[in-house]
Short mmCIF file of C-alpha atoms and ligand atoms in Angstrom, two decimals:
data_model
loop_
_atom_site.label_atom_id
_atom_site.label_comp_id
_atom_site.label_asym_id
_atom_site.label_seq_id
_atom_site.Cartn_x
_atom_site.Cartn_y
_atom_site.Cartn_z
CA MET A 1 154.36 89.50 143.90
CA SER A 2 155.46 85.90 143.18
CA GLN A 3 155.74 85.48 146.53
CA LYS A 4 152.31 84.17 146.36
CA TRP A 5 153.07 82.28 143.10
CA ILE A 6 156.19 80.91 144.95
CA GLU A 7 154.29 79.42 147.83
CA GLN A 8 150.95 78.13 146.05
CA ASN A 9 153.01 76.15 143.62
CA LYS A 10 156.05 75.16 146.23
CA PRO A 11 155.98 71.27 146.00
CA TRP A 12 156.18 71.14 142.38
CA ILE A 13 159.08 73.96 142.52
CA ASP A 14 160.67 71.43 144.56
CA SER A 15 160.73 67.82 143.21
CA THR A 16 160.70 70.03 139.62
CA TRP A 17 164.05 71.43 140.67
CA GLU A 18 165.46 68.66 142.73
CA LYS A 19 165.07 66.36 139.60
CA LEU A 20 166.93 68.70 137.05
CA ASP A 21 169.42 69.08 139.58
CA LYS A 22 170.06 65.04 139.65
CA LYS A 23 170.07 65.14 135.64
CA LEU A 24 172.27 67.82 135.37
CA SER A 25 174.58 67.30 138.11
CA ALA A 26 175.42 64.52 135.44
CA VAL A 27 174.47 65.74 132.38
CA ALA A 28 177.28 68.89 133.86
CA VAL A 29 180.34 66.00 134.08
CA LYS A 30 179.28 63.93 131.13
CA SER A 31 179.80 66.74 128.88
CA ARG A 32 182.05 69.22 130.28
CA GLU A 33 183.80 69.45 127.02
CA LYS A 34 181.23 70.60 125.46
CA ILE A 35 179.44 72.95 123.77
CA PRO A 36 176.43 71.92 123.37
CA TYR A 37 172.78 72.45 120.86
CA THR A 38 170.83 69.74 120.39
CA THR A 39 171.52 65.83 121.01
CA LYS A 40 171.90 62.43 118.66
CA ASP A 41 170.74 59.51 119.81
CA GLY A 42 170.21 61.01 123.52
CA VAL A 43 173.98 62.13 123.33
CA HIS A 44 174.85 66.02 123.81
CA ASP A 45 176.18 67.77 120.39
CA ASN A 46 179.18 69.68 119.88
CA MET A 47 179.56 72.72 118.16
CA ILE A 48 183.06 73.89 119.31
CA GLU A 49 183.97 71.34 117.06
CA THR A 50 181.90 72.37 114.27
CA ARG A 51 181.47 76.29 114.92
CA PRO A 52 182.43 77.81 117.95
CA GLU A 53 180.27 80.80 116.32
CA TRP A 54 176.65 79.82 116.42
CA TRP A 55 174.86 81.56 117.90
CA THR A 56 174.16 79.40 121.03
CA ASN A 57 177.07 78.73 122.74
CA GLY A 58 176.95 80.89 125.60
CA PHE A 59 173.32 79.33 126.52
CA TRP A 60 175.60 76.14 127.76
CA GLY A 61 177.83 77.97 129.97
CA GLY A 62 174.94 80.85 131.59
CA MET A 63 172.86 77.38 132.61
CA MET A 64 176.25 76.04 134.02
CA TRP A 65 175.84 79.33 135.90
CA LEU A 66 172.45 79.01 136.88
CA MET A 67 172.33 75.56 138.24
CA TYR A 68 175.34 76.21 140.49
CA LEU A 69 173.50 79.28 141.89
CA GLY A 70 170.38 77.23 142.53
CA SER A 71 172.05 74.49 144.39
CA GLY A 72 175.75 75.39 145.36
CA LYS A 73 178.24 72.92 143.75
CA GLU A 74 181.14 73.07 142.52
CA GLU A 75 181.12 70.84 139.22
CA TYR A 76 178.47 73.55 138.24
CA LYS A 77 180.90 75.46 138.55
CA LYS A 78 184.06 73.51 136.35
CA THR A 79 182.02 73.32 133.69
CA ALA A 80 180.97 76.97 132.81
CA GLN A 81 184.17 77.50 133.28
CA ASN A 82 185.97 75.45 131.18
CA ALA A 83 182.26 76.43 127.99
CA GLU A 84 184.01 79.22 128.63
CA LYS A 85 188.09 78.64 127.54
CA LEU A 86 186.44 76.85 124.96
CA MET A 87 184.37 79.66 122.76
CA ASP A 88 187.79 82.16 123.72
CA ALA A 89 188.03 79.82 119.50
CA ALA A 90 184.59 81.80 118.75
CA PHE A 91 186.94 85.60 119.02
CA LYS A 92 189.83 84.51 116.37
CA ASN A 93 187.08 84.91 113.27
CA PHE A 94 186.18 88.66 114.25
CA LYS A 95 184.49 88.47 110.16
CA VAL A 96 181.53 85.52 111.11
CA LEU A 97 180.64 87.08 114.60
CA HIS A 98 177.46 88.55 114.22
CA HIS A 99 174.23 90.71 116.67
CA ASP A 100 174.03 87.58 118.22
CA VAL A 101 176.63 88.14 121.39
CA GLY A 102 175.34 88.75 123.99
CA PHE A 103 173.86 85.13 124.01
CA MET A 104 177.25 83.75 123.49
CA TRP A 105 179.08 86.07 125.95
CA HIS A 106 176.64 88.10 128.23
CA ILE A 107 175.62 85.10 129.81
CA MET A 108 178.79 83.27 130.28
CA SER A 109 181.54 85.77 130.89
CA GLY A 110 179.17 88.17 131.98
CA ALA A 111 177.56 85.52 135.32
CA SER A 112 181.08 84.30 135.34
CA TYR A 113 182.37 88.17 136.56
CA ARG A 114 179.27 89.41 138.20
CA ILE A 115 179.33 86.16 140.84
CA THR A 116 183.16 85.22 140.22
CA GLY A 117 184.94 88.80 139.93
CA ASP A 118 186.98 86.68 136.92
CA THR A 119 188.77 90.07 135.29
CA GLU A 120 189.31 88.03 132.58
CA SER A 121 185.54 87.25 132.09
CA TYR A 122 185.20 90.57 132.47
CA ASN A 123 187.10 91.32 129.20
CA ARG A 124 185.87 89.14 127.49
CA ASN A 125 181.82 91.13 128.04
CA LEU A 126 183.63 93.64 127.37
CA TYR A 127 185.15 93.17 124.34
CA ALA A 128 181.42 91.86 122.95
CA ALA A 129 179.89 94.49 123.76
CA ALA A 130 182.08 96.51 121.39
CA MET A 131 181.36 94.20 118.84
CA LEU A 132 177.85 94.58 119.38
CA ALA A 133 177.94 98.15 119.36
CA SER A 134 180.14 98.11 116.38
CA ARG A 135 177.62 96.66 114.54
CA TYR A 136 174.89 100.31 114.86
CA ASN A 137 173.93 101.29 112.38
CA ILE A 138 173.67 105.78 113.05
CA ASP A 139 171.88 106.47 109.96
CA GLY A 140 169.33 103.45 109.82
CA GLN A 141 168.88 103.84 113.96
CA TYR A 142 169.83 99.56 114.55
CA ILE A 143 171.81 97.51 115.42
CA ARG A 144 172.44 95.02 111.91
CA ALA A 145 170.76 91.56 112.20
CA TRP A 146 173.24 88.95 110.34
CA ASN A 147 176.81 89.35 107.93
CA VAL A 148 175.79 88.28 104.54
CA GLU A 149 175.17 89.97 101.28
CA GLY A 150 171.35 91.78 101.13
CA SER A 151 171.64 92.05 105.05
CA GLU A 152 173.03 95.32 105.76
CA GLY A 153 169.71 96.90 106.17
CA TRP A 154 168.24 94.27 108.26
CA SER A 155 166.86 94.61 111.99
CA ILE A 156 165.30 90.77 114.15
CA ILE A 157 163.40 91.36 116.66
CA ASP A 158 165.70 88.86 119.24
CA SER A 159 168.40 91.64 119.50
CA MET A 160 166.50 92.43 121.80
CA MET A 161 167.44 89.55 124.21
CA ASN A 162 170.97 91.12 122.88
CA ILE A 163 171.41 94.75 124.15
CA PRO A 164 171.75 93.49 128.15
CA LEU A 165 175.04 93.74 126.54
CA LEU A 166 175.33 97.02 126.10
CA TYR A 167 173.43 98.18 129.21
CA TRP A 168 176.72 95.76 131.37
CA ALA A 169 179.17 97.98 129.45
CA SER A 170 177.90 101.11 130.12
CA GLU A 171 177.24 100.32 134.37
CA GLU A 172 180.09 98.59 134.27
CA ILE A 173 183.14 102.09 132.06
CA GLY A 174 180.72 105.12 133.45
CA ASP A 175 180.03 106.16 130.27
CA ASP A 176 176.58 106.10 129.04
CA ARG A 177 178.38 105.68 125.28
CA PHE A 178 176.76 101.24 124.87
CA LYS A 179 173.44 102.45 126.75
CA ARG A 180 172.76 104.94 124.02
CA ILE A 181 172.85 102.72 121.56
CA ALA A 182 171.08 100.08 123.31
CA MET A 183 167.99 102.34 123.88
CA LYS A 184 168.12 103.82 120.09
CA HIS A 185 167.65 100.66 118.46
CA ALA A 186 164.83 99.64 121.55
CA ASP A 187 162.97 102.75 120.45
CA MET A 188 163.60 100.64 116.58
CA ALA A 189 162.43 97.84 117.85
CA ILE A 190 158.93 99.51 118.87
CA ARG A 191 158.43 101.64 116.64
CA ASP A 192 159.31 99.20 113.21
CA HIS A 193 159.00 95.71 114.73
CA ILE A 194 155.93 95.25 117.65
CA ARG A 195 152.39 96.10 115.50
CA PRO A 196 149.90 97.56 117.28
CA ASP A 197 147.85 94.60 118.39
CA GLY A 198 151.58 93.36 119.67
CA SER A 199 152.38 91.02 118.04
CA VAL A 200 156.51 91.82 115.89
CA ASN A 201 157.23 91.30 112.60
CA HIS A 202 160.65 89.67 112.67
CA ILE A 203 162.61 91.08 110.22
CA VAL A 204 162.62 95.03 110.05
CA GLU A 205 164.46 95.95 106.32
CA HIS A 206 165.18 99.36 106.47
CA ASP A 207 166.91 101.65 104.14
CA THR A 208 170.64 102.36 105.12
CA GLU A 209 171.97 105.72 104.99
CA THR A 210 167.16 107.21 107.33
CA ASP A 211 165.37 105.47 109.06
CA ALA A 212 163.17 104.79 106.55
CA VAL A 213 161.24 101.13 106.35
CA ILE A 214 161.20 99.32 103.02
CA LYS A 215 160.86 96.33 103.12
CA ILE A 216 158.63 93.59 106.50
CA HIS A 217 159.69 89.58 106.30
CA GLY A 218 158.84 86.71 107.72
CA GLY A 219 161.50 85.12 108.87
CA GLN A 220 161.78 81.99 110.51
CA GLY A 221 157.62 83.30 111.27
CA TYR A 222 155.28 81.10 108.92
CA ASP A 223 154.67 84.81 106.84
CA GLU A 224 155.74 88.59 107.23
CA THR A 225 151.74 89.32 108.20
CA SER A 226 152.40 86.48 110.91
CA CYS A 227 153.49 86.21 114.14
CA TRP A 228 156.96 83.94 115.47
CA THR A 229 156.33 83.05 119.31
CA ARG A 230 160.22 83.21 119.69
CA GLY A 231 160.16 86.75 118.67
CA LEU A 232 157.26 87.80 120.29
CA ALA A 233 159.23 86.28 123.39
CA TRP A 234 162.56 87.57 123.14
CA ALA A 235 159.89 90.45 121.94
CA LEU A 236 158.99 90.91 125.61
CA TYR A 237 161.30 89.49 127.77
CA GLY A 238 164.32 91.61 125.95
CA ALA A 239 161.26 94.76 126.40
CA VAL A 240 160.75 94.29 129.66
CA LEU A 241 164.75 93.81 131.28
CA SER A 242 166.17 96.76 128.55
CA TYR A 243 163.25 98.50 130.83
CA ILE A 244 165.26 96.63 134.05
CA HIS A 245 168.57 98.50 132.98
CA THR A 246 167.11 102.37 132.06
CA GLY A 247 163.55 102.82 134.06
CA LYS A 248 162.19 104.67 130.91
CA LYS A 249 158.66 103.97 130.57
CA ASP A 250 158.16 102.97 127.05
CA TYR A 251 159.33 99.54 127.29
CA LEU A 252 157.69 98.11 130.07
CA ASP A 253 154.35 98.92 127.67
CA ALA A 254 155.48 98.03 124.85
CA ALA A 255 156.04 94.84 127.64
CA VAL A 256 152.98 94.70 128.80
CA LYS A 257 151.55 95.15 125.17
CA THR A 258 153.92 92.18 123.72
CA ALA A 259 153.43 89.69 126.90
CA SER A 260 149.10 90.45 126.80
CA TYR A 261 149.58 89.18 123.37
CA PHE A 262 151.83 85.86 124.09
CA VAL A 263 149.47 84.86 126.46
CA VAL A 264 146.11 85.25 125.62
CA ASN A 265 146.94 83.04 122.70
CA CYS A 266 149.35 80.98 124.39
CA ALA A 267 146.03 79.61 126.77
CA ALA A 268 144.25 79.10 123.43
CA THR A 269 146.60 75.69 123.18
CA ASP A 270 146.55 74.92 126.77
CA TYR A 271 149.71 76.62 127.43
CA LEU A 272 152.12 75.18 124.86
CA THR A 273 153.76 77.25 122.17
CA VAL A 274 153.16 76.44 118.79
CA VAL A 275 155.26 78.12 116.21
CA ASP A 276 153.74 80.36 114.94
CA PHE A 277 150.20 82.41 116.64
CA LYS A 278 149.20 83.91 113.15
CA ALA A 279 149.65 80.41 110.88
CA PRO A 280 147.18 78.17 109.76
CA PRO A 281 146.13 75.37 112.92
CA GLU A 282 146.65 72.48 111.10
CA PRO A 283 149.60 70.79 111.15
CA VAL A 284 150.08 71.31 114.80
CA TYR A 285 153.59 72.72 115.16
CA TYR A 286 154.63 73.05 118.24
CA ASP A 287 158.22 75.37 119.47
CA SER A 288 158.78 74.90 123.69
CA THR A 289 161.48 77.25 124.25
CA ALA A 290 159.36 80.31 122.69
CA GLY A 291 157.73 79.31 126.48
CA VAL A 292 159.82 78.77 128.49
CA ILE A 293 161.05 82.30 127.20
CA ALA A 294 158.26 83.73 127.25
CA ALA A 295 157.23 82.39 131.35
CA CYS A 296 160.64 84.12 132.40
CA GLY A 297 159.80 87.44 130.79
CA LEU A 298 156.87 87.34 132.34
CA LEU A 299 157.75 86.47 135.65
CA GLU A 300 159.59 89.91 135.23
CA ILE A 301 156.67 91.98 134.20
CA ALA A 302 155.19 90.50 136.93
CA LYS A 303 157.23 92.43 139.50
CA TYR A 304 156.43 96.27 137.29
CA VAL A 305 152.88 96.63 137.42
CA SER A 306 149.55 95.93 139.28
CA GLU A 307 149.06 93.23 141.26
CA ALA A 308 146.08 92.41 138.90
CA GLU A 309 148.11 92.49 135.71
CA ALA A 310 150.63 90.59 138.26
CA GLY A 311 148.75 87.83 138.75
CA VAL A 312 146.98 87.14 134.76
CA PHE A 313 151.07 87.41 133.92
CA ALA A 314 153.18 85.45 136.30
CA GLY A 315 149.95 82.49 136.33
CA ALA A 316 150.17 82.03 131.93
CA ALA A 317 154.31 80.96 133.66
CA VAL A 318 153.14 79.12 135.27
CA SER A 319 151.09 77.30 133.73
CA ILE A 320 153.47 77.79 130.74
CA LEU A 321 155.93 75.92 132.20
CA LYS A 322 153.69 72.86 134.15
CA ALA A 323 153.21 72.73 130.53
CA THR A 324 156.34 71.95 129.51
CA ASP A 325 157.53 69.78 132.73
CA ARG A 326 154.57 67.74 132.10
CA GLU A 327 153.83 67.72 127.69
CA PHE A 328 158.21 68.17 126.71
CA CYS A 329 160.82 66.88 129.78
CA ASN A 330 162.34 64.34 129.82
CA TYR A 331 164.61 63.60 132.83
CA SER A 332 165.87 60.40 132.48
CA ASP A 333 169.25 59.34 132.14
CA SER A 334 169.58 58.15 128.76
CA GLU A 335 168.97 61.27 127.21
CA ASP A 336 170.94 64.44 128.05
CA SER A 337 168.67 67.39 127.61
CA ILE A 338 165.57 67.84 129.19
CA VAL A 339 163.17 70.24 127.37
CA GLN A 340 161.85 68.07 124.07
CA MET A 341 159.73 69.94 121.10
CA GLY A 342 161.46 73.32 120.24
CA THR A 343 161.66 73.92 116.85
CA GLU A 344 164.14 76.17 114.52
CA ARG A 345 161.72 77.59 112.71
CA TYR A 346 158.24 77.57 110.64
CA PRO A 347 158.51 74.47 108.80
CA VAL A 348 157.67 75.95 105.37
CA ASN A 349 158.48 73.03 103.67
CA GLU A 350 158.60 68.99 105.08
CA THR A 351 162.49 68.97 104.17
CA ILE A 352 163.38 71.67 107.09
CA PRO A 353 164.55 70.38 109.27
CA GLY A 354 164.73 71.39 113.53
CA VAL A 355 161.37 70.82 114.25
CA HIS A 356 160.24 68.76 117.15
CA ILE A 357 163.65 68.60 118.90
CA PRO A 358 165.45 69.84 121.87
CA ILE A 359 168.30 72.92 121.47
CA ILE A 360 170.25 74.19 124.16
CA TYR A 361 168.13 77.44 125.06
CA GLY A 362 165.05 75.39 125.87
CA ASP A 363 167.11 73.75 128.97
CA PHE A 364 168.82 77.10 129.99
CA PHE A 365 164.99 79.71 130.38
CA PHE A 366 163.57 75.91 131.78
CA VAL A 367 165.90 76.39 134.43
CA GLU A 368 166.13 80.33 135.05
CA ALA A 369 162.72 80.55 135.68
CA MET A 370 163.01 76.89 137.86
CA LEU A 371 166.05 79.17 139.49
CA LYS A 372 163.11 82.22 139.77
CA LEU A 373 160.07 80.38 141.55
CA LYS A 374 163.02 78.71 143.86
CA GLY A 375 163.46 82.62 144.72
CA ASN A 376 167.22 83.28 143.79
CA GLY A 377 166.98 86.81 142.19
CA PHE A 378 170.22 86.49 140.44
CA LEU A 379 169.65 88.42 137.05
CA ILE A 380 171.68 86.34 134.11
CA TRP A 381 170.39 89.16 131.73
N1 LIG B 401 167.53 83.55 117.54
C1 LIG B 401 167.73 83.20 116.25
C2 LIG B 401 165.88 82.24 117.18
O1 LIG B 401 165.90 82.48 117.52
O2 LIG B 401 166.09 81.54 116.46
#
């Protein structure tokens, strides 16, 4: 599949990668002692000082590993390894850790172990997997999201991207107990989160003692009937990852269904992704991160479907990435981040912060997608 897309777009792929490497090789050194989330006046902030347990704290180290794989430059490896050590602070407070430990360790320590064979990285990733597995509700058949009182019965679509950590753990230790939890959760997500039209529910509230659904919550989207685009991107990429790790066809079908909904709606705004596909058309709020996450998932899905479908999905991924590069990327050295215009959640009123800002996972998934287009086959998830 993707060979055709790579060949047709080679000049753009090569020049974009060159710009990424030029900028990030400097930022990798400049921000080596930080775990960034966003920037302030162009300078990376540092979450390790304020919230070591923050869910996005693995993306910086993960992105450094991706750049190392794409360039072979030792400076990226040094920063990735340092990020992992800084992140040991997050293991010190079990009670505040949560369902996002896959985002935090699998793409950082998991990548480190798979690339270098480091046994400390291996242990960190297994501890994270054990932590994630311990959040499984046996009767409700879901992995619990968050820790706040009242969220005992909540599952969220985002967790589809955390369960690859469990597949990895089972493969490593030769015992499918982690994988079985992951598959139960994925089956639940297909049943309770993915709607018949291919859009998704962000938060599903379950009865904690049966598998009954009590309520749908809008979460980070416009409302409970709308479709938060980043949630849809987590769904389509997470579903194809479950397919890759298990071979269960239902997961590929779910990926295709959610991806189709994403592609049709994203095309309507020239491949610049808005925050919610079912929100009112005005005001327009963009979320660049949803687009780049989806692009990664679309490129994976394209490997497992017919040639005609692959053309649609890979073509849409390239359109999203080109639109992101053209409209949202900042390659100047006065700004530490690259992808601008990320949005944390649908802003229900003017005072909600986190709208149209650079967010570290926007940069991570843009780099991941470009590395895939460069033909590198390493799957970090
Ligand atoms: N996983 C949280 C988010 O996507 O904002």
